[in-house]
mmCIF file of N, CA and C in Angstrom:
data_model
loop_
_atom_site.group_PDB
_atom_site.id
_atom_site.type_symbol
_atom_site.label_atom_id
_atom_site.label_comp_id
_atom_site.label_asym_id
_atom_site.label_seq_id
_atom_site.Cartn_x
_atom_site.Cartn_y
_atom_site.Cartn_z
ATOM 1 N N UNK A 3 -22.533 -42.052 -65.442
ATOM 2 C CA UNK A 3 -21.176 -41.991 -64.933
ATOM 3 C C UNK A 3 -21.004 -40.714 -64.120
ATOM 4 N N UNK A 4 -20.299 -40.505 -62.944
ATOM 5 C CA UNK A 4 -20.084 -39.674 -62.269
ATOM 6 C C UNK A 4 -18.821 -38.673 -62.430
ATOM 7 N N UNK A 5 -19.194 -38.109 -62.860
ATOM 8 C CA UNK A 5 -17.836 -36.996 -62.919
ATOM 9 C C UNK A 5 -17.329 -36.197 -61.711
ATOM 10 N N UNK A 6 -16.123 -35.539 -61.716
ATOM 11 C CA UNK A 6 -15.516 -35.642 -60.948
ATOM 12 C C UNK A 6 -15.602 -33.892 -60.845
ATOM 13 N N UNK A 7 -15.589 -33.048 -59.934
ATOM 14 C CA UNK A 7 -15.659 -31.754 -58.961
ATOM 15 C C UNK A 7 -13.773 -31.253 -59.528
ATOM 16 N N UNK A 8 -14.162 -30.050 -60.079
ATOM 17 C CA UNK A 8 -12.498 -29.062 -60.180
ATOM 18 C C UNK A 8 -12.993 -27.729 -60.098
ATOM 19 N N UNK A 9 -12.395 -27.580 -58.967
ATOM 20 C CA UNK A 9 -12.822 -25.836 -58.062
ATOM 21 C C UNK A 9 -11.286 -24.798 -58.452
ATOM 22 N N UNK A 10 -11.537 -24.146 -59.833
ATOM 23 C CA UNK A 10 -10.517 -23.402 -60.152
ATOM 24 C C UNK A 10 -10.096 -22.419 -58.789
ATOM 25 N N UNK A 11 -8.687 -22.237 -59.201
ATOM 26 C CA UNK A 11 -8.063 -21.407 -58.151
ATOM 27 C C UNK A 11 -9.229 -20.127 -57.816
ATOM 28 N N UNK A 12 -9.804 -19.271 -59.013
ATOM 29 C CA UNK A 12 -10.247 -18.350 -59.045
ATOM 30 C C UNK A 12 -11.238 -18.748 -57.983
ATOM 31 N N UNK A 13 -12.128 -19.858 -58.281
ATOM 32 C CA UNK A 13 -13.532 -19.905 -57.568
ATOM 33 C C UNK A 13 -12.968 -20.529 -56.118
ATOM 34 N N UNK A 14 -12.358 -21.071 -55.732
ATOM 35 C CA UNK A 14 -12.007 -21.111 -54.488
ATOM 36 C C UNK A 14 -11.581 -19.953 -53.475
ATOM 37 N N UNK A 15 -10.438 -19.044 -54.594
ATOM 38 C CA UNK A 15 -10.615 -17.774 -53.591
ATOM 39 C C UNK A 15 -12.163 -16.957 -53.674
ATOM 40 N N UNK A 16 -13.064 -17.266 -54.571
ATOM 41 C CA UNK A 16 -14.140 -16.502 -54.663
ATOM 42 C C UNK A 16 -14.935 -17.255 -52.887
ATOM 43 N N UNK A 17 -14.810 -18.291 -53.032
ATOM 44 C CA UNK A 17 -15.793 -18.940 -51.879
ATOM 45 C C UNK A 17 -14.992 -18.898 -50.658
ATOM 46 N N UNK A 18 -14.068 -18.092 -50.874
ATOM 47 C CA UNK A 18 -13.175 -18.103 -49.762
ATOM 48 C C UNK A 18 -13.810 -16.940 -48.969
ATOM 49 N N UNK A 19 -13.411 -16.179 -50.065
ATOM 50 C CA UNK A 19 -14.004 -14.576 -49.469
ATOM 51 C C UNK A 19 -15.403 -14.264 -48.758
ATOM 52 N N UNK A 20 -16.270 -15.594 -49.612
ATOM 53 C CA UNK A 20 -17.642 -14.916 -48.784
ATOM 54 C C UNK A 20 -17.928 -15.948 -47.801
ATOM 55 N N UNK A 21 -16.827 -16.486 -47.265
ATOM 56 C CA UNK A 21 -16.807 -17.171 -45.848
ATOM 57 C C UNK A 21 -16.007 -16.029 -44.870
ATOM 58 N N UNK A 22 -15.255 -15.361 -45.530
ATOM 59 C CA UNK A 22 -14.713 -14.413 -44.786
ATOM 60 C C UNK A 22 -15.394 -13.064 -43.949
ATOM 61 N N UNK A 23 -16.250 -12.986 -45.479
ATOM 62 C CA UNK A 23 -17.254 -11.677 -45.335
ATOM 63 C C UNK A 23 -18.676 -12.376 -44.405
ATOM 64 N N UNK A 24 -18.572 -13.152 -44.429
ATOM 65 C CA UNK A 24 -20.001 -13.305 -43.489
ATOM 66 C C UNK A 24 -19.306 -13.909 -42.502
ATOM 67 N N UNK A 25 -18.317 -14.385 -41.748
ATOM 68 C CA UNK A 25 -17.870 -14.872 -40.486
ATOM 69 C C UNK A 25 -17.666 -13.633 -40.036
ATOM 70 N N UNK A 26 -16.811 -12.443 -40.868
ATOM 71 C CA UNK A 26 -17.218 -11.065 -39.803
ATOM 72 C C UNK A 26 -18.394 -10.411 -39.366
ATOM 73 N N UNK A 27 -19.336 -10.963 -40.805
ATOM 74 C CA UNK A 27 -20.509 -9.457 -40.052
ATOM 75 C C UNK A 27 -21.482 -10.375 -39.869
ATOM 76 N N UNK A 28 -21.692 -11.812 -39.729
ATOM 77 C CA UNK A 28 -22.644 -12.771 -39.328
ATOM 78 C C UNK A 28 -22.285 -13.860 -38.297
ATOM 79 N N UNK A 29 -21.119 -13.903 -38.585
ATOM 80 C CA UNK A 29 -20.421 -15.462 -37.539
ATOM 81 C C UNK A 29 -19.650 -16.376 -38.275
ATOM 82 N N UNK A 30 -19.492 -17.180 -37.264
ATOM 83 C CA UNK A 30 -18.638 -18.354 -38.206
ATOM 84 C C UNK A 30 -19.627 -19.381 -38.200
ATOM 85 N N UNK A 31 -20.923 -19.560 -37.763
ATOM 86 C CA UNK A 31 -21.577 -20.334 -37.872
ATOM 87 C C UNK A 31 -22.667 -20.223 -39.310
ATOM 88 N N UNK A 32 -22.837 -18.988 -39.047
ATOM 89 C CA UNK A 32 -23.980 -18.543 -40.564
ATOM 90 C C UNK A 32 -22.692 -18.365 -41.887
ATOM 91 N N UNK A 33 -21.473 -18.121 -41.991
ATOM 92 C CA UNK A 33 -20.118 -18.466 -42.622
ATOM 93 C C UNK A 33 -20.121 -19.565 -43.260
ATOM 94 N N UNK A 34 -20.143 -20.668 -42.289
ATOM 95 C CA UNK A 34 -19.890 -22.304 -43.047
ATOM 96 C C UNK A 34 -21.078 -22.967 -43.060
ATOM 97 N N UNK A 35 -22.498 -22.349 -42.878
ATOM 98 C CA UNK A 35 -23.481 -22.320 -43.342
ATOM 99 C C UNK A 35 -23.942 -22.333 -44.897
ATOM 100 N N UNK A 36 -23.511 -21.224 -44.682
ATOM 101 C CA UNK A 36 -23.734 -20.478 -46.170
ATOM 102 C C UNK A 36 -22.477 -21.406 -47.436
ATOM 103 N N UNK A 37 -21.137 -21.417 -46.911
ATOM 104 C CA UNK A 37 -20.357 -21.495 -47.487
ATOM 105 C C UNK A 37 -20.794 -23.208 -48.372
ATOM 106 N N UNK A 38 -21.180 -24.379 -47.096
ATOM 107 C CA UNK A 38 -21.147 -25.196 -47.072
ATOM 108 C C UNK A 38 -22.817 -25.945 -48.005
ATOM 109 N N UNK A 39 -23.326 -25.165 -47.839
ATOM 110 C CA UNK A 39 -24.591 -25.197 -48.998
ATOM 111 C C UNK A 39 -24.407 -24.723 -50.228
ATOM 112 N N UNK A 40 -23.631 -23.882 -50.467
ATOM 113 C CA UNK A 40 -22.845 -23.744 -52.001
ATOM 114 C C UNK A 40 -22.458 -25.242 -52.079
ATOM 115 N N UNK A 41 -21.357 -25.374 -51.098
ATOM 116 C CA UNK A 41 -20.729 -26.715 -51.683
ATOM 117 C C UNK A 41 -21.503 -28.005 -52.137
ATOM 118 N N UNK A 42 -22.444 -27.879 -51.423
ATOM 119 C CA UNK A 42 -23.327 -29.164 -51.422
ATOM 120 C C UNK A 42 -24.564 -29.101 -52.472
ATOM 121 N N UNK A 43 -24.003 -28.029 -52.847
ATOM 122 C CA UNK A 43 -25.596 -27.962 -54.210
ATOM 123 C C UNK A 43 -24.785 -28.067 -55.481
ATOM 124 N N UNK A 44 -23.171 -27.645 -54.928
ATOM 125 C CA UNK A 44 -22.762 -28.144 -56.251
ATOM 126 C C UNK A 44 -22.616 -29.546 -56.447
ATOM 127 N N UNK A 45 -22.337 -30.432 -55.605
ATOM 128 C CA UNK A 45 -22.119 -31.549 -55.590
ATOM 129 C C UNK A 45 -23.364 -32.540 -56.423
ATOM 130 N N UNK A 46 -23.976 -31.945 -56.729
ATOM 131 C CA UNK A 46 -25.416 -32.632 -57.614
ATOM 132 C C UNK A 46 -25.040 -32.590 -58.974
ATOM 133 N N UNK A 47 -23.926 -31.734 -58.986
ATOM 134 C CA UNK A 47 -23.470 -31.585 -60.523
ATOM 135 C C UNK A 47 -22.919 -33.281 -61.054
ATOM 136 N N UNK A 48 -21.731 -33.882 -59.841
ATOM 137 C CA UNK A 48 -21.703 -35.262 -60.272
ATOM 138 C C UNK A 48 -22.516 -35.488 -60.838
ATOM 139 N N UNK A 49 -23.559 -36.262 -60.562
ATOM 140 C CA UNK A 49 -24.276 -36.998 -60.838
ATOM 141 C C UNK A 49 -25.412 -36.286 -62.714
ATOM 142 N N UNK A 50 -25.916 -34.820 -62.257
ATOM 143 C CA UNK A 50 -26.448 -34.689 -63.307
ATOM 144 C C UNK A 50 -25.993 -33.121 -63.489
ATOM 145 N N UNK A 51 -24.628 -33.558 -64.178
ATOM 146 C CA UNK A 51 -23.907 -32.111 -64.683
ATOM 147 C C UNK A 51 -24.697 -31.416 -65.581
ATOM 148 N N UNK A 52 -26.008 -31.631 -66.515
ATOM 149 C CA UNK A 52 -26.627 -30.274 -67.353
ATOM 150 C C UNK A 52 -27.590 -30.247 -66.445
ATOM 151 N N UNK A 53 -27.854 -30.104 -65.306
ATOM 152 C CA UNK A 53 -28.913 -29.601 -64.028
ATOM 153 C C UNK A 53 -28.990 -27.844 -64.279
ATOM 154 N N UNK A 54 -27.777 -27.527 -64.193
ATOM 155 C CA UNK A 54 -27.337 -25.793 -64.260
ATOM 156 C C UNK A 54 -28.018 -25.565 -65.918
ATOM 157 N N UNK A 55 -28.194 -23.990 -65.903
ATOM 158 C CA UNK A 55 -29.149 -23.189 -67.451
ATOM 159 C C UNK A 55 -28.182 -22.886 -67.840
ATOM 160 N N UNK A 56 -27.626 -22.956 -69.267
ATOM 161 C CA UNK A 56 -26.575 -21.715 -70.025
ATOM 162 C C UNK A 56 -26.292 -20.622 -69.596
ATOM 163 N N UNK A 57 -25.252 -20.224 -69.301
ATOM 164 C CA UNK A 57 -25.101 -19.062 -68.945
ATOM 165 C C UNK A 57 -25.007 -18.227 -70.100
ATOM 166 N N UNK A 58 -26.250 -17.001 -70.212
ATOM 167 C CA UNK A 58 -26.146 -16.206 -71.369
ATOM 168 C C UNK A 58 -25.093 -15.253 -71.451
ATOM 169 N N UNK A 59 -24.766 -14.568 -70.701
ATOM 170 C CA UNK A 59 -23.489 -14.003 -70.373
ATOM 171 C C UNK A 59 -22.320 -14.164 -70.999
ATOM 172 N N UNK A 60 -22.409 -15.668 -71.531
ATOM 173 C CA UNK A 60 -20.980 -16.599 -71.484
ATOM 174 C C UNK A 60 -20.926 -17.479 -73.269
ATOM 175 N N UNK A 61 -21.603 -16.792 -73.795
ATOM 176 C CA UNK A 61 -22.163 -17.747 -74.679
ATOM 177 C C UNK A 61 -21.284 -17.746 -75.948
ATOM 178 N N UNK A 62 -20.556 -16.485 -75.977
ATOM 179 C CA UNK A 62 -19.759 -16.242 -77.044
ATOM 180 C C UNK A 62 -18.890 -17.620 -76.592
ATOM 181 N N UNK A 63 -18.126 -17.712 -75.550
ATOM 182 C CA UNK A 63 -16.860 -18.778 -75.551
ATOM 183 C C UNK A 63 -16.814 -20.426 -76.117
ATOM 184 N N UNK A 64 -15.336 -20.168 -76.388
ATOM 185 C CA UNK A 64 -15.814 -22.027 -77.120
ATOM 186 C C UNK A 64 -16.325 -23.083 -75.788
ATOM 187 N N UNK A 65 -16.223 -22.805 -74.809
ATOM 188 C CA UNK A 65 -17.140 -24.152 -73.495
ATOM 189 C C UNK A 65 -18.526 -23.532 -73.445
ATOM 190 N N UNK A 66 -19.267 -24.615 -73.101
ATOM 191 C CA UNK A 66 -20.623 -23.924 -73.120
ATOM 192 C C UNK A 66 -20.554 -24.044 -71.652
ATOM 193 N N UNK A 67 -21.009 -22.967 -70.628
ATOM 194 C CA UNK A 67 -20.848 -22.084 -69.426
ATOM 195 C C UNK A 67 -22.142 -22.806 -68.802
ATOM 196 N N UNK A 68 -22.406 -23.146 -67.824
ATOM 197 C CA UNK A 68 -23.623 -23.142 -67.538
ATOM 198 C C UNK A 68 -23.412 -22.693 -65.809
ATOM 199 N N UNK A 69 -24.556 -22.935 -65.146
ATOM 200 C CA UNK A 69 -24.829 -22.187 -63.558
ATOM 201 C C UNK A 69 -25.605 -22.890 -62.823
ATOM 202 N N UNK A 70 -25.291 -23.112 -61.817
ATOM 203 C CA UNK A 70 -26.379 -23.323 -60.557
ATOM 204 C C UNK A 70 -26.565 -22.352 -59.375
ATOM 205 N N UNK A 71 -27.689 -22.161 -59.097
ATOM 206 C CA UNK A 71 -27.921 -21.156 -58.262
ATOM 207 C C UNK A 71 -28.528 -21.572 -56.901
ATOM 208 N N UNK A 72 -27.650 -21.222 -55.230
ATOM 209 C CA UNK A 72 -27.808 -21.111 -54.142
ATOM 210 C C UNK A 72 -27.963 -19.892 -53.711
ATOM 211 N N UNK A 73 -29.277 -19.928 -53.092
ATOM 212 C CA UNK A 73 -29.722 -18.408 -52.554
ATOM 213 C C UNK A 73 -29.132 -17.156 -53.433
ATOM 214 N N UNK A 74 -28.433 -16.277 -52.852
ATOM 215 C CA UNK A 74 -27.760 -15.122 -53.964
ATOM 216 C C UNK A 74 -26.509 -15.417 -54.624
ATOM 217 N N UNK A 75 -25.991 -16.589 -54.586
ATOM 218 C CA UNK A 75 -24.719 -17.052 -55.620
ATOM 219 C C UNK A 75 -25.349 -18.027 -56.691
ATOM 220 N N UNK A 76 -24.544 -17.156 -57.526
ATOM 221 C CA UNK A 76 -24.629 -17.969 -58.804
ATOM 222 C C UNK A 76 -23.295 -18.879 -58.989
ATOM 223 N N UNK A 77 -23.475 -19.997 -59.369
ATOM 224 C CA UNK A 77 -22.286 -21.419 -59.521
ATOM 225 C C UNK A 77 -21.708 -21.150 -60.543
ATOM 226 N N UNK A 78 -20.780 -20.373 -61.621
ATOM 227 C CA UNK A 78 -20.004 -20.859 -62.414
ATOM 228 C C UNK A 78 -19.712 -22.229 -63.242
ATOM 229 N N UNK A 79 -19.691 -22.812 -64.328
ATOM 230 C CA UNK A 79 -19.487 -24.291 -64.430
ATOM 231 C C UNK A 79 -19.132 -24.439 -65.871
ATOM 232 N N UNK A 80 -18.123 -25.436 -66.578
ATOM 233 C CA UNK A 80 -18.255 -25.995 -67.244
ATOM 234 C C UNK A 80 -17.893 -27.797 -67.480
ATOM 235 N N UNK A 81 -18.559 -28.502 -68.113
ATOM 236 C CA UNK A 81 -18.299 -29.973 -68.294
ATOM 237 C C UNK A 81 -16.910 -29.863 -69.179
ATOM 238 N N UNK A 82 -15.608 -30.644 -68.638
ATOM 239 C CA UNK A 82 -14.909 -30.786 -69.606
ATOM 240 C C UNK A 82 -15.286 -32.125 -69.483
ATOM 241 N N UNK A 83 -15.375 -32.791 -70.782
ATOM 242 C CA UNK A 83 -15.502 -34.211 -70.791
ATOM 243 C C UNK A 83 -14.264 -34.771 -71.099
ATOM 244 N N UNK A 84 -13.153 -33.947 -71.695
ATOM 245 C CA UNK A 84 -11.846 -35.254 -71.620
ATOM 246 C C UNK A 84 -11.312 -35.729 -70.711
ATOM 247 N N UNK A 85 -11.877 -34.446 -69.749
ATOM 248 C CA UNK A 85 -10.681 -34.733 -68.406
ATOM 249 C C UNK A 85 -11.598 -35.354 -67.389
ATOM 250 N N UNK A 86 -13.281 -35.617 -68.143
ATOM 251 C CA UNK A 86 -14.181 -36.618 -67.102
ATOM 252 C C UNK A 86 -14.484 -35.303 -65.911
ATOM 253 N N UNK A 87 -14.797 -34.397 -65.830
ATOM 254 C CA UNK A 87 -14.762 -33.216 -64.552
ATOM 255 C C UNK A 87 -15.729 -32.277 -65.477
ATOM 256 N N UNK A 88 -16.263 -31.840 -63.845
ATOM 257 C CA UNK A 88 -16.609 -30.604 -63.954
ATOM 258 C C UNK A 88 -15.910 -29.231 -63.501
ATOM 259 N N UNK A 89 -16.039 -28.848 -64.180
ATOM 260 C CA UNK A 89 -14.405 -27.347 -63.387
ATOM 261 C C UNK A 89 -15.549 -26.251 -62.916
ATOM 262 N N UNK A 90 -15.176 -25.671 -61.988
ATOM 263 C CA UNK A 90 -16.088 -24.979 -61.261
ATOM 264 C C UNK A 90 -15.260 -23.576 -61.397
ATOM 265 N N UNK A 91 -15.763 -22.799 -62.379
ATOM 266 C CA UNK A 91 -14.935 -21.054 -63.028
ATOM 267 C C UNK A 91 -15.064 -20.379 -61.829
ATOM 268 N N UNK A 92 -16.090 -19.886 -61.346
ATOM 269 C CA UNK A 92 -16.589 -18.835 -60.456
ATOM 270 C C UNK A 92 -18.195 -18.642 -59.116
ATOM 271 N N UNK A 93 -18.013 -18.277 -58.170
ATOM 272 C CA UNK A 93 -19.339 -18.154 -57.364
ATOM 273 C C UNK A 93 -19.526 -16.807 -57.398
ATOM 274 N N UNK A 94 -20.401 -16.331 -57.875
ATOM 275 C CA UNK A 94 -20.565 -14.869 -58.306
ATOM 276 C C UNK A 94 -21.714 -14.524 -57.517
ATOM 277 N N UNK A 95 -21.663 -13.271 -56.601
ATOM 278 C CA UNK A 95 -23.116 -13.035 -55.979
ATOM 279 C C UNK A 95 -23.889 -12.361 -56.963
ATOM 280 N N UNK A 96 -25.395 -12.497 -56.685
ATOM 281 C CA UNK A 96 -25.930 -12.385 -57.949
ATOM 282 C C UNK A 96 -26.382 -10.651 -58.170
ATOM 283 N N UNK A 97 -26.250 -10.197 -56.830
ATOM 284 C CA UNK A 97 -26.779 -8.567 -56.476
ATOM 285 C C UNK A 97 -25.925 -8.007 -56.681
ATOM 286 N N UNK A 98 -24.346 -8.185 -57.276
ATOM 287 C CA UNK A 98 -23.292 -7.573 -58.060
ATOM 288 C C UNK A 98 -24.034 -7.360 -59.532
ATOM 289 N N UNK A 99 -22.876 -6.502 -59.885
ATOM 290 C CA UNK A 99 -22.835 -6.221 -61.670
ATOM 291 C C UNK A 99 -22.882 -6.890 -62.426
ATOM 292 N N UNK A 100 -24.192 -7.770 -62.912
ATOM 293 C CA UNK A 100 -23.547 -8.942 -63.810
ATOM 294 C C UNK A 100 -22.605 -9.205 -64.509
ATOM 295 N N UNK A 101 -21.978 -7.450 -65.008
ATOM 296 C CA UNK A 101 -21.084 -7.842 -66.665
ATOM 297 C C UNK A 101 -19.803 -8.495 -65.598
ATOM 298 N N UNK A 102 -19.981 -8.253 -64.493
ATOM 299 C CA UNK A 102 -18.490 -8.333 -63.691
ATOM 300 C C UNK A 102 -18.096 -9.830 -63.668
ATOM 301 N N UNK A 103 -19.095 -10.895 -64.538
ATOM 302 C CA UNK A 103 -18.902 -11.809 -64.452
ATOM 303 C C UNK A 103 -18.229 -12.216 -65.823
ATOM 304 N N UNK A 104 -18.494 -11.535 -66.752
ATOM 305 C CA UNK A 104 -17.564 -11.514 -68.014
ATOM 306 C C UNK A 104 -15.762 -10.909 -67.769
ATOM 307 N N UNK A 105 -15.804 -9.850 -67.196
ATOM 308 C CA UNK A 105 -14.495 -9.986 -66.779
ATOM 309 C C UNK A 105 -13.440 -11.150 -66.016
ATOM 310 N N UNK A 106 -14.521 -11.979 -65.108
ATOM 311 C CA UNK A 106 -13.493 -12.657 -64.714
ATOM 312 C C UNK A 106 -13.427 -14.072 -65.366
ATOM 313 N N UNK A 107 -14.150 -14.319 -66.354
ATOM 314 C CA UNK A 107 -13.921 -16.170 -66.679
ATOM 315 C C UNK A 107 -13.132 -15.872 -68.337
#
């Protein structure tokens, strides 16, 4: 069964920003490049949502966290199964602070 894509507010302004940050100092072409291969690698989640590893980071919380990784972003993710979706927490670059990813989910 195919589940259904939920891009929290948070992670949308996250993928917002690094369309922002690379349309200034790369283009708008390497921008929705980049931006648009995030999108599309998440989209595999439909089909086989435990594709992404546990996120160890994340492990204390009651959802179990998991990740997919495009070039230097890491995917955020958890399966809610009542609501049939996958909710998409955060795109975190991966050459940041990791703990900085515990602050925001």
């Amino acid at each position: 069964m195919e589940l259904n894509l939920f891009w929290t507010d948070f992670s949308q302004k996250e993928l917002e920003k690094i369309y922002e940050y690379y349309r200034e100092k790369a283009g708008v072409r390497v921008a929705k490049n980049l931006v648009n291969g995030i999108y599309n690698e998440v989209l595999k989640l439909k089909i086989q949502p435990r594709i992404g590893q546990v996120e160890e980071f994340l492990k204390n919380r009651k959802q179990e966290f998991r990740y997919l990784v495009y070039k230097n972003y890491k995917v955020i993710y958890w399966i809610n199964e009542e609501e049939n979706r996958i909710e998409i927490n955060d795109v975190f670059d991966t050459r940041q602070n990791p703990l900085k990813i515990k602050r925001t989910i």
